[in-house]
């Protein structure tokens, strides 16, 4: 049994109580017997009860003080345990909320991705059809004209969403296993759904030095995906 698990009222305490009780009862007999020495003869005083009371009162008061101390100590320990349990519960609830927030953000990202529209295509087919129209021989004016199509703005919004999710995964208070699962989930989604169109558009952004803010977000995302 460890120190934390050791009971307050151990065998030493019970031995003390038994010993004090024996002393109290034996004193009744001892102090009512004829005295061996005259100096200790209390029989002529007529105050045997007062004598016994005067002798035993400090002992009883001491026992009472010890019991009060032990009860306070037990209450303090109980309060510490309750405080620890409460803090643990608060921490668990906080981690649960953070985990759910990231899942909600990821669901929003998937919904927005599925709602992409370009010509007669939607979702992944839409963004792939958009980037497939990009040509290596394009001039800056060609790309700028192509970037005015609404789906380009939708793609930029997806990048901002993904960057926000990665930021929350990196900085939020999460359980280690949940953080690992979330990283794996979002990275797999990027590699299967967003990697091809993102790399194609990034190539044009670098080539024509366009949308530096978006390019920074893309680079941050790619750096996040490289981490284990």
PDB file of N, CA and C in Angstrom, residues 31 45 76 78 91 110 116 129 159 212:
ATOM      1  N   UNK A  31      -6.773   5.529  42.140  1.00  0.00           N
ATOM      2  CA  UNK A  31      -6.899   6.716  42.986  1.00  0.00           C
ATOM      3  C   UNK A  31      -7.950   6.568  44.094  1.00  0.00           C
ATOM      4  N   UNK A  45      -9.677  13.915  51.332  1.00  0.00           N
ATOM      5  CA  UNK A  45     -10.063  15.213  50.771  1.00  0.00           C
ATOM      6  C   UNK A  45     -11.539  15.269  50.433  1.00  0.00           C
ATOM      7  N   UNK A  76      -9.532  17.574   4.218  1.00  0.00           N
ATOM      8  CA  UNK A  76      -8.612  18.214   3.265  1.00  0.00           C
ATOM      9  C   UNK A  76      -8.231  17.240   2.158  1.00  0.00           C
ATOM     10  N   UNK A  78      -9.954  14.674   1.155  1.00  0.00           N
ATOM     11  CA  UNK A  78     -11.139  14.456   0.310  1.00  0.00           C
ATOM     12  C   UNK A  78     -11.338  15.622  -0.656  1.00  0.00           C
ATOM     13  N   UNK A  91     -10.548  19.130 -18.071  1.00  0.00           N
ATOM     14  CA  UNK A  91      -9.564  18.923 -19.133  1.00  0.00           C
ATOM     15  C   UNK A  91     -10.096  17.974 -20.205  1.00  0.00           C
ATOM     16  N   UNK A 110     -15.170  19.399 -46.504  1.00  0.00           N
ATOM     17  CA  UNK A 110     -15.647  18.384 -47.454  1.00  0.00           C
ATOM     18  C   UNK A 110     -16.922  18.841 -48.162  1.00  0.00           C
ATOM     19  N   UNK A 116     -18.228  22.458 -55.211  1.00  0.00           N
ATOM     20  CA  UNK A 116     -17.529  23.147 -56.297  1.00  0.00           C
ATOM     21  C   UNK A 116     -18.265  22.914 -57.615  1.00  0.00           C
ATOM     22  N   UNK A 129     -11.301  19.632 -63.879  1.00  0.00           N
ATOM     23  CA  UNK A 129     -11.599  20.170 -65.211  1.00  0.00           C
ATOM     24  C   UNK A 129     -11.067  21.596 -65.338  1.00  0.00           C
ATOM     25  N   UNK A 159      -8.371  26.297 -49.506  1.00  0.00           N
ATOM     26  CA  UNK A 159      -7.018  26.343 -48.957  1.00  0.00           C
ATOM     27  C   UNK A 159      -7.012  27.013 -47.580  1.00  0.00           C
ATOM     28  N   UNK A 212       0.292  36.255 -53.688  1.00  0.00           N
ATOM     29  CA  UNK A 212       1.348  35.844 -52.751  1.00  0.00           C
ATOM     30  C   UNK A 212       0.776  35.333 -51.425  1.00  0.00           C
TER      31      UNK A 212
END
